[in-house]
Coordinates of C-alpha atoms in Angstrom, one line a residue:
M10 CA 0.0 0.0 0.0
A11 CA 1.4 3.4 -1.0
L12 CA 2.3 5.9 1.7
P13 CA 0.1 9.0 1.9
T14 CA 1.9 12.0 0.4
A15 CA 2.2 15.5 1.7
I16 CA 3.7 18.7 0.3
V17 CA 4.8 21.5 2.7
V18 CA 5.0 24.9 1.1
G19 CA 7.7 26.8 3.0
A20 CA 10.5 25.8 5.3
G21 CA 10.0 28.1 8.3
A22 CA 9.8 26.8 11.8
G23 CA 6.3 25.5 11.5
G24 CA 6.9 23.9 8.1
V25 CA 10.1 22.1 9.1
A26 CA 8.4 20.8 12.3
V27 CA 5.2 19.7 10.6
A28 CA 7.2 17.9 7.9
A29 CA 9.2 15.9 10.4
R30 CA 6.0 15.1 12.4
L31 CA 4.1 13.8 9.3
A32 CA 7.1 11.7 8.2
K33 CA 7.1 10.1 11.6
N34 CA 3.4 9.3 11.1
G35 CA 4.1 7.5 7.8
F36 CA 3.7 10.2 5.3
Q37 CA 6.0 10.7 2.3
V38 CA 6.8 14.4 2.6
T39 CA 8.3 16.9 0.3
V40 CA 9.1 20.5 1.4
V41 CA 9.3 23.2 -1.3
E42 CA 11.0 26.4 -0.2
K43 CA 11.2 29.7 -2.2
N44 CA 14.7 30.6 -0.8
G45 CA 18.0 28.9 -0.8
S46 CA 18.0 27.8 2.8
I47 CA 15.6 26.6 5.4
G48 CA 14.4 28.7 8.4
G49 CA 12.5 31.5 6.7
R50 CA 13.0 34.6 9.0
C51 CA 15.1 32.4 11.3
S52 CA 17.9 32.4 8.7
L53 CA 21.5 33.6 9.3
V54 CA 23.4 36.4 7.6
H55 CA 27.1 36.1 7.0
H56 CA 29.8 38.5 6.0
N57 CA 33.6 38.0 6.2
G58 CA 33.6 36.1 9.5
Y59 CA 30.7 37.9 11.0
R60 CA 27.4 36.1 11.6
F61 CA 24.0 37.6 12.4
D62 CA 20.6 36.2 13.3
Q63 CA 18.3 37.7 10.7
G64 CA 15.2 37.0 12.8
P65 CA 14.8 35.5 16.3
S66 CA 17.9 35.8 18.4
L67 CA 16.7 34.4 21.8
L68 CA 15.1 31.1 22.6
L69 CA 12.0 31.4 24.9
M70 CA 9.6 28.9 26.2
P71 CA 12.1 26.0 25.9
E72 CA 9.5 23.3 26.8
F73 CA 8.0 23.6 23.3
F74 CA 11.4 23.1 21.7
E75 CA 12.1 20.1 23.9
E76 CA 8.6 18.7 23.1
V77 CA 9.0 18.6 19.3
F78 CA 12.3 16.8 19.6
K79 CA 10.9 14.4 22.2
D80 CA 7.9 13.7 19.9
L81 CA 10.4 12.8 17.2
D82 CA 12.2 10.4 19.6
T83 CA 15.3 12.5 20.0
T84 CA 16.6 15.5 22.0
L85 CA 18.3 18.8 21.3
E86 CA 21.5 17.4 22.8
K87 CA 21.4 14.3 20.6
E88 CA 21.0 16.5 17.6
C89 CA 24.1 18.5 18.7
V90 CA 22.2 21.7 19.5
Q91 CA 24.0 23.5 22.3
L92 CA 22.0 26.1 24.2
K93 CA 23.7 28.7 26.3
K94 CA 21.8 30.6 29.0
C95 CA 21.9 34.4 28.8
N96 CA 22.9 36.3 32.0
P97 CA 21.6 38.9 32.2
N98 CA 18.6 38.3 30.1
Y99 CA 18.7 41.9 28.9
R100 CA 20.2 45.3 29.7
I101 CA 17.6 48.0 29.5
W102 CA 18.9 51.4 28.6
F103 CA 16.7 54.3 29.8
P104 CA 16.8 57.9 28.4
D105 CA 17.9 59.2 31.9
Q106 CA 21.1 57.2 31.6
Q107 CA 19.9 54.6 34.1
T108 CA 20.1 50.9 33.3
I109 CA 18.5 47.8 34.6
D110 CA 19.7 44.2 34.1
L111 CA 16.8 41.7 33.9
S112 CA 17.8 38.2 35.0
S113 CA 16.5 34.8 36.0
D114 CA 18.5 35.2 39.2
I115 CA 15.9 36.0 41.8
T116 CA 18.4 37.5 44.2
H117 CA 19.6 39.8 41.5
M118 CA 16.1 40.8 40.6
K119 CA 15.2 41.6 44.3
H120 CA 18.0 44.1 44.3
E121 CA 17.0 45.6 40.9
V122 CA 13.3 46.1 41.6
E123 CA 13.9 47.5 45.1
R124 CA 16.4 49.9 43.6
F125 CA 13.7 51.4 41.4
D126 CA 10.5 50.8 43.5
G127 CA 11.4 50.6 47.2
E128 CA 11.4 48.0 49.9
Q129 CA 8.0 46.5 49.1
A130 CA 8.8 46.1 45.4
F131 CA 10.1 42.5 45.6
A132 CA 6.8 41.3 47.2
R133 CA 4.9 42.9 44.3
F134 CA 7.4 41.4 41.8
L135 CA 6.6 37.9 43.2
D136 CA 2.9 38.7 42.9
F137 CA 3.4 39.7 39.3
L138 CA 5.3 36.5 38.6
S139 CA 2.5 34.5 40.2
E140 CA 0.0 36.1 37.9
A141 CA 2.2 35.7 34.9
S142 CA 2.7 32.1 35.8
R143 CA -1.1 31.6 35.6
H144 CA -1.1 33.3 32.2
Y145 CA 1.6 30.9 31.0
S146 CA 0.1 27.7 32.3
L147 CA -3.5 28.5 31.2
S148 CA -2.4 29.7 27.8
A149 CA -0.2 26.6 27.2
S150 CA -2.9 24.1 28.2
L151 CA -6.1 25.9 26.9
V152 CA -4.8 27.7 23.8
L153 CA -1.4 26.5 22.5
R154 CA -2.3 22.8 22.8
R155 CA -5.9 23.0 21.7
N156 CA -7.5 23.7 18.3
F157 CA -10.4 26.1 17.7
F158 CA -12.5 24.9 14.8
S159 CA -15.4 27.3 15.4
L160 CA -16.6 29.9 17.8
W161 CA -18.3 27.2 19.7
N162 CA -14.9 25.9 20.8
M163 CA -14.5 29.2 22.8
L164 CA -17.4 28.1 25.0
R165 CA -15.4 25.3 26.5
P166 CA -16.0 25.4 30.2
S167 CA -12.3 25.3 31.0
L168 CA -11.6 28.4 28.8
L169 CA -14.7 30.4 29.9
G170 CA -13.9 29.7 33.5
S171 CA -10.3 31.0 33.1
L172 CA -11.1 34.2 31.2
C173 CA -10.9 36.3 34.4
S174 CA -7.5 34.8 35.2
L175 CA -6.1 35.4 31.7
H176 CA -7.0 39.2 31.7
P177 CA -7.4 39.3 27.9
F178 CA -9.3 42.6 27.9
E179 CA -6.8 44.6 29.8
S180 CA -3.5 45.8 28.3
I181 CA -0.3 44.4 29.6
Y182 CA 0.9 47.9 30.5
S183 CA -2.2 48.6 32.5
R184 CA -1.9 45.2 34.3
V185 CA 1.9 45.6 35.0
S186 CA 1.2 49.0 36.5
R187 CA -0.8 47.4 39.3
Y188 CA 2.4 45.8 40.5
F189 CA 5.1 48.4 39.7
H190 CA 5.0 52.1 40.5
S191 CA 8.1 53.4 38.7
R192 CA 8.0 54.0 35.0
H193 CA 11.3 52.2 34.7
L194 CA 9.9 48.9 35.9
R195 CA 6.6 49.3 34.1
Q196 CA 8.6 49.8 30.8
A197 CA 11.0 47.0 31.6
F198 CA 8.2 44.5 32.1
T199 CA 6.1 45.5 29.1
F200 CA 8.5 46.1 26.1
G201 CA 8.3 42.4 25.4
S202 CA 5.0 43.0 23.6
M203 CA 7.3 43.8 20.7
Y204 CA 7.8 40.0 20.3
L205 CA 4.2 40.0 19.1
G206 CA 4.6 43.1 17.0
M207 CA 2.2 45.0 19.3
S208 CA 2.2 48.0 21.5
P209 CA 2.2 47.3 25.2
F210 CA -0.7 49.6 25.5
D211 CA -2.8 47.4 23.2
A212 CA -1.4 43.9 23.8
P213 CA -3.6 41.8 26.1
A214 CA -2.2 41.3 29.6
T215 CA -2.2 37.6 29.0
Y216 CA 1.1 38.0 27.3
S217 CA 2.9 38.6 30.6
L218 CA 3.5 34.9 30.1
L219 CA 6.6 35.9 28.2
Q220 CA 8.0 37.7 31.2
Y221 CA 7.3 34.6 33.3
S222 CA 9.1 32.4 30.8
E223 CA 12.1 34.8 30.7
T224 CA 12.4 35.0 34.4
V225 CA 11.7 31.4 35.4
D226 CA 13.0 29.4 32.4
G227 CA 15.6 31.9 31.3
I228 CA 16.6 33.1 27.9
W229 CA 18.8 30.8 25.8
Y230 CA 20.9 31.2 22.7
P231 CA 21.8 28.3 20.3
I232 CA 25.5 28.3 19.7
G233 CA 26.0 28.8 15.9
G234 CA 22.8 30.9 15.7
F235 CA 19.1 30.3 15.9
Q236 CA 18.9 28.6 12.6
T237 CA 20.8 25.6 14.0
V238 CA 17.6 24.6 15.9
L239 CA 15.7 24.4 12.6
E240 CA 18.5 22.7 10.8
A241 CA 18.5 20.0 13.5
L242 CA 14.8 19.5 13.0
A243 CA 15.3 19.3 9.2
R244 CA 18.0 16.7 9.7
V245 CA 15.6 14.6 11.8
G246 CA 13.0 15.0 9.1
T247 CA 15.5 13.9 6.4
R248 CA 16.3 10.8 8.4
L249 CA 12.6 10.1 8.5
G250 CA 12.4 10.5 4.7
V251 CA 11.5 14.2 4.2
Q252 CA 12.8 15.6 0.9
Y253 CA 13.7 19.3 0.8
R254 CA 13.7 21.2 -2.5
L255 CA 15.2 24.7 -2.1
N256 CA 15.0 27.5 -4.6
C257 CA 11.6 26.2 -5.6
P258 CA 8.9 29.0 -5.4
V259 CA 5.3 27.9 -5.8
S260 CA 3.1 29.7 -8.2
T261 CA -0.2 28.1 -7.2
I262 CA -1.9 25.4 -5.2
K263 CA -3.3 22.7 -7.5
V264 CA -6.9 22.1 -6.8
S265 CA -9.6 19.8 -8.3
R266 CA -11.9 21.1 -11.0
D267 CA -14.6 21.8 -8.6
Q268 CA -12.1 23.7 -6.4
R269 CA -13.0 21.5 -3.4
T270 CA -9.9 19.4 -3.0
A271 CA -6.2 20.2 -2.9
K272 CA -4.2 18.0 -5.3
G273 CA -0.6 19.4 -5.0
V274 CA 1.3 22.4 -6.1
V275 CA 2.5 24.0 -9.3
L276 CA 6.0 25.5 -9.1
E277 CA 7.0 28.7 -10.9
S278 CA 9.2 26.5 -13.1
G279 CA 6.0 24.9 -14.4
E280 CA 6.6 21.6 -12.7
T281 CA 3.6 20.0 -11.0
L282 CA 3.9 18.1 -7.7
D283 CA 0.9 15.9 -6.7
A284 CA 0.1 15.0 -3.2
D285 CA -2.8 13.8 -1.0
V286 CA -2.5 16.9 1.3
V287 CA -0.9 20.3 1.2
I288 CA 0.3 22.3 4.2
I289 CA 1.1 25.9 3.6
N290 CA 3.8 27.5 5.8
A291 CA 4.0 30.6 3.6
D292 CA 2.6 33.9 4.9
L293 CA -1.1 33.1 5.2
T294 CA -2.5 36.3 3.8
Y295 CA -0.2 36.0 0.8
A296 CA -1.1 32.4 0.3
Y297 CA -4.9 33.1 0.3
N298 CA -4.5 35.9 -2.2
N299 CA -1.8 34.6 -4.5
L300 CA -1.8 30.8 -4.3
L301 CA -5.5 30.0 -4.0
P302 CA -8.7 30.8 -6.0
P303 CA -10.0 34.3 -5.3
S304 CA -12.5 34.6 -2.4
K305 CA -14.1 37.2 -0.2
Y306 CA -12.2 35.7 2.8
A307 CA -8.9 36.2 1.1
E308 CA -9.8 39.8 0.5
S309 CA -10.8 40.3 4.1
L310 CA -7.4 39.1 5.4
K311 CA -5.8 42.1 3.7
S312 CA -7.7 44.4 5.9
R313 CA -7.1 42.5 9.2
Q314 CA -5.0 44.1 11.9
T315 CA -1.4 43.1 11.5
S316 CA 1.8 43.3 13.4
C317 CA 4.5 45.9 12.9
S318 CA 7.5 45.6 10.6
S319 CA 11.1 46.5 11.3
I320 CA 14.2 48.2 10.0
S321 CA 17.1 45.9 10.9
F322 CA 20.8 46.9 10.7
F323 CA 23.6 44.3 10.6
W324 CA 26.8 45.9 11.6
S325 CA 30.3 44.5 11.4
L326 CA 32.5 46.5 13.9
D327 CA 36.3 46.8 13.9
T328 CA 36.2 46.8 17.7
T329 CA 34.0 45.9 20.7
I330 CA 31.6 48.0 22.8
P331 CA 32.0 46.4 26.2
A332 CA 29.0 48.2 27.7
L333 CA 26.6 46.2 25.5
Q334 CA 25.3 42.9 26.7
N335 CA 24.1 40.0 24.6
H336 CA 20.6 41.5 24.5
N337 CA 20.0 45.2 24.9
V338 CA 16.8 47.3 24.7
F339 CA 17.0 51.1 24.3
L340 CA 13.7 52.7 25.3
A341 CA 12.4 56.1 24.1
E342 CA 11.8 59.1 26.3
E343 CA 8.2 59.2 25.0
Y344 CA 7.6 55.5 25.7
R345 CA 3.9 55.5 24.8
G346 CA 4.3 58.1 22.2
S347 CA 6.8 56.0 20.3
F348 CA 4.4 53.1 20.1
D349 CA 1.4 55.3 19.2
A350 CA 3.4 56.7 16.4
I351 CA 4.1 53.2 14.9
F352 CA 0.7 51.5 15.6
K353 CA -1.8 54.3 15.5
E354 CA -0.3 57.0 13.3
H355 CA 1.9 54.8 11.1
R356 CA 4.9 57.0 11.2
M357 CA 8.4 57.0 12.6
P358 CA 8.5 58.3 16.2
E359 CA 10.7 61.2 17.0
E360 CA 12.9 58.9 19.1
P361 CA 12.6 55.1 18.5
S362 CA 12.8 52.3 21.0
F363 CA 15.0 49.5 19.6
Y364 CA 16.7 46.2 20.3
A365 CA 20.5 45.5 19.9
H366 CA 21.8 42.0 19.8
V367 CA 25.5 41.2 20.2
P368 CA 25.8 37.4 19.6
N369 CA 29.5 37.1 20.2
R370 CA 29.0 37.9 23.9
L371 CA 27.8 34.3 24.3
D372 CA 29.1 32.7 21.1
P373 CA 32.6 33.8 20.0
S374 CA 32.1 32.2 16.6
A375 CA 29.8 35.0 15.6
S376 CA 32.6 37.4 14.9
P377 CA 36.4 37.7 14.6
E378 CA 38.2 38.0 17.9
G379 CA 38.1 41.4 19.4
K380 CA 35.3 42.6 17.2
D381 CA 31.6 42.8 17.6
A382 CA 28.7 41.7 15.4
I383 CA 25.7 43.8 16.2
V384 CA 22.1 43.5 15.0
I385 CA 19.8 46.5 15.5
L386 CA 16.1 45.9 15.2
V387 CA 13.9 49.0 15.1
P388 CA 10.1 48.4 15.1
V389 CA 8.4 50.5 12.4
S390 CA 4.9 50.6 10.9
H391 CA 4.0 48.0 8.4
L392 CA 3.5 48.9 4.7
G393 CA 0.3 50.7 3.7
G394 CA -0.1 53.3 6.4
E395 CA 2.3 55.6 4.5
S396 CA 0.9 54.9 1.0
G397 CA -1.2 58.0 0.8
N398 CA 1.6 60.3 1.6
I399 CA 4.4 59.2 -0.7
E400 CA 5.0 58.8 -4.4
S401 CA 7.8 56.2 -4.2
P402 CA 7.8 53.6 -1.4
K403 CA 11.5 52.9 -2.0
T404 CA 12.5 56.6 -1.8
Y405 CA 10.4 57.0 1.3
W406 CA 11.9 54.0 3.1
D407 CA 15.5 54.9 2.0
S408 CA 15.0 58.3 3.7
V409 CA 13.5 56.7 6.8
V410 CA 16.4 54.3 7.0
T411 CA 18.9 57.1 6.9
E412 CA 17.1 59.1 9.5
T413 CA 16.6 56.1 11.8
R414 CA 20.2 55.1 11.5
N415 CA 21.4 58.5 12.6
K416 CA 19.1 58.4 15.6
V417 CA 20.1 54.9 16.6
L418 CA 23.8 55.8 16.4
E419 CA 23.3 59.0 18.5
I420 CA 21.2 57.1 21.2
I421 CA 23.8 54.3 21.6
E422 CA 26.7 56.8 21.8
R423 CA 24.9 59.0 24.4
R424 CA 23.8 56.2 26.6
T425 CA 26.8 53.9 26.5
G426 CA 29.5 56.5 26.3
V427 CA 31.0 55.1 23.1
S428 CA 32.2 57.7 20.6
N429 CA 32.5 57.7 16.8
L430 CA 30.4 54.6 16.5
D431 CA 29.7 55.2 12.8
K432 CA 33.5 55.1 12.1
K433 CA 33.7 51.7 13.8
I434 CA 31.2 50.1 11.4
I435 CA 33.2 48.5 8.6
H436 CA 30.3 46.8 6.9
E437 CA 26.5 47.2 7.0
M438 CA 23.5 45.3 5.7
V439 CA 19.9 46.5 6.1
E440 CA 16.4 45.0 6.0
T441 CA 13.3 47.2 5.6
P442 CA 9.5 46.5 5.4
L443 CA 10.0 46.4 1.6
S444 CA 12.7 43.8 1.7
W445 CA 10.9 41.7 4.3
K446 CA 7.9 41.7 1.9
N447 CA 9.9 40.8 -1.2
K448 CA 12.1 38.2 0.4
Y449 CA 9.5 36.3 2.4
N450 CA 6.2 37.3 0.7
L451 CA 5.1 39.0 4.0
D452 CA 1.8 40.8 3.7
R453 CA 2.4 44.5 4.2
G454 CA 5.9 43.6 5.3
A455 CA 4.6 42.6 8.7
I456 CA 7.4 40.6 10.3
L457 CA 5.1 38.7 12.7
G458 CA 2.0 38.2 10.7
L459 CA -1.5 39.0 11.9
S460 CA -1.9 40.9 15.2
H461 CA -2.6 39.1 18.5
S462 CA -5.5 41.4 19.7
F463 CA -8.3 39.4 21.4
F464 CA -10.5 39.4 18.3
N465 CA -7.6 38.1 16.2
V466 CA -6.8 35.0 18.3
L467 CA -8.5 31.7 19.3
S468 CA -11.6 31.0 17.1
F469 CA -11.2 34.5 15.5
R470 CA -7.7 33.6 14.0
P471 CA -7.5 31.9 10.6
K472 CA -7.9 28.2 11.0
N473 CA -5.3 25.5 10.4
R474 CA -7.6 23.8 8.0
H475 CA -9.2 25.4 4.9
A476 CA -12.9 25.7 5.3
G477 CA -13.8 24.8 1.7
I478 CA -10.9 22.9 0.2
D479 CA -10.3 19.4 1.6
G480 CA -6.7 18.4 2.1
L481 CA -5.4 21.9 2.6
F482 CA -3.9 23.1 5.8
F483 CA -1.9 26.0 7.3
V484 CA 0.9 26.3 9.8
G485 CA 2.8 29.4 10.9
A486 CA 2.5 32.8 12.4
S487 CA -0.8 34.0 11.1
T488 CA -2.8 30.9 11.7
H489 CA -3.7 29.4 15.1
P490 CA -2.2 29.4 17.7
G491 CA -0.1 32.4 16.6
T492 CA 3.3 33.9 16.0
G493 CA 6.8 33.2 17.5
V494 CA 8.9 30.2 17.0
P495 CA 7.8 28.2 20.1
V496 CA 4.1 29.0 19.3
C497 CA 4.6 27.8 15.7
L498 CA 6.2 24.6 16.9
A499 CA 3.1 24.1 19.1
G500 CA 1.0 24.7 16.0
S501 CA 2.9 22.1 14.1
K502 CA 1.6 19.4 16.5
L503 CA -2.0 20.6 16.2
V504 CA -1.7 20.6 12.4
S505 CA 0.0 17.2 12.1
E506 CA -2.7 15.7 14.3
E507 CA -5.4 17.3 12.1
V508 CA -3.8 16.0 8.9
V509 CA -3.6 12.5 10.3
S510 CA -7.2 12.7 11.4
A511 CA -8.2 14.0 8.0
M512 CA -6.6 11.0 6.2
R513 CA -8.8 8.8 8.5
G514 CA -11.9 10.6 7.3
W515 CA -12.5 12.9 10.3
K516 CA -13.7 16.4 9.7
P517 CA -14.6 19.2 12.2
R518 CA -18.3 19.3 12.9
N519 CA -20.2 22.0 11.0
I520 CA -21.8 24.1 13.7
S521 CA -25.2 25.6 12.7
W522 CA -25.5 29.3 12.4
R523 CA -27.7 29.3 15.5
F524 CA -25.0 27.8 17.6
S525 CA -22.4 30.1 16.1
L526 CA -24.7 33.1 16.9
L527 CA -25.1 31.8 20.5
A528 CA -21.3 31.5 20.8
V529 CA -20.8 35.1 19.6
M530 CA -23.5 36.4 22.1
V531 CA -21.9 34.6 25.1
I532 CA -18.4 35.7 24.1
Y533 CA -19.7 39.3 23.7
M534 CA -21.4 39.2 27.0
A535 CA -18.3 38.0 28.7
Y536 CA -16.4 40.8 27.0
R537 CA -18.9 43.3 28.2
M538 CA -19.1 42.0 31.8
L539 CA -15.4 41.4 32.7
D540 CA -14.3 44.0 35.3
F541 CA -10.6 44.5 35.5
H542 CA -10.7 44.1 39.3
G543 CA -11.8 40.5 39.1
Q544 CA -15.5 41.1 39.6
L545 CA -18.3 40.8 37.1
V546 CA -20.0 44.1 36.5
L547 CA -21.7 45.6 33.4
F548 CA -19.9 48.4 31.8
S549 CA -20.1 50.2 28.5
F550 CA -17.4 50.8 25.9

């Protein structure tokens, strides 16, 4: 009996993981990738002995990495992936020249929070961690490890009973402000919303789960760069029979004449690859609008709230900047204003907040001895918000890059004390929203896909399984459960289980419109009645 066949479009984190999982379940799997290497945005950039992480540069929520290797009957260690713990996690650089080092060392954190917030600060810090722990454990069990086929799934008693504890309708900044009084600590424990491409004044408080993971599990860095983790997964998949075809962009998904069944893919070269199932790991909005038959749903995705983009600089230095740690965050004087400029006004803030990564602090192989490799990531608006004000997007973004570069250089020099930083840069590479879009087919150049606002997650987020085309599935940032490498790895398990079930003839139940309407009403009532002090009261928007 012939093995069932599967084609995975895209070799990002979700695609690589789902391919290996399906191969272990007896599928003959082929992965087709547009670019010349696996990893997608997790790829590495090299230049004359310098190495840079193009995308993620820190490993969070390690249990999801350990889980995927365990499910494949191996471990990170067996696959020669060496993780090194960061200490401190970050150095936060404030405009008033103060710094704070965030760490998973609780004794160190006691000193740091009391330094900014007084003697009672540590008790409040522990209370914050306790709440963040609930956010993490509930999200992991009720969201990341569960599928949401319809609105009806949001009425699961376990999820409804936990809504108050998850604080999904309060911003993370508002919630954190309950525990910390100083603006320094409020900012230090909320900037992480940038992982989701969201403002801390809009991101649901649920996402303090990230601060919990950083503090309790720590931040880790894979020696050799983040891509080594996905390369290890790809090697496991290859041992299980997965075939990788790089430099093979897909032009369309092959569907049956009645457009109700996926049959394979057609490559841009004209070659057709047939398969029983197709799993798309490309940007979901791009896929719906460019690889599939036109539909109203595909059009609606283009107007959905999306994450921000970034300008990323990759600097090869002829020296080191000792004041910089492995991970550094420089925060703007107008903290809220800088986020409002990006997410509400779609313009560059007067002073940006940005992240600086120096990989050779933990991994000397990232640069020549005595020299620093530095990645600067500056959050910026996604494409589209500026379209009515410019004639040439390239000219516009070229000018924004120049202006942003000058501001970043000035801020680093002023806060660290280094001088003539520009002259220490011997080589520079740059990514912009335009290049992110072109290189990875990212809708609006949004580096983290669709937003994670409440009405863009759970049953509201695009499903892992196409509603009208049998045998077609999705994995990655813009589908359930969401963005971020560990979350996409969690999604790979949900998708692989769904594909296996589909081959056995199982389909999600079609819920009648009456039940769907009831689900919407109950969810809306919960939204209207959740008081942020933990009580149920009616309030109006």
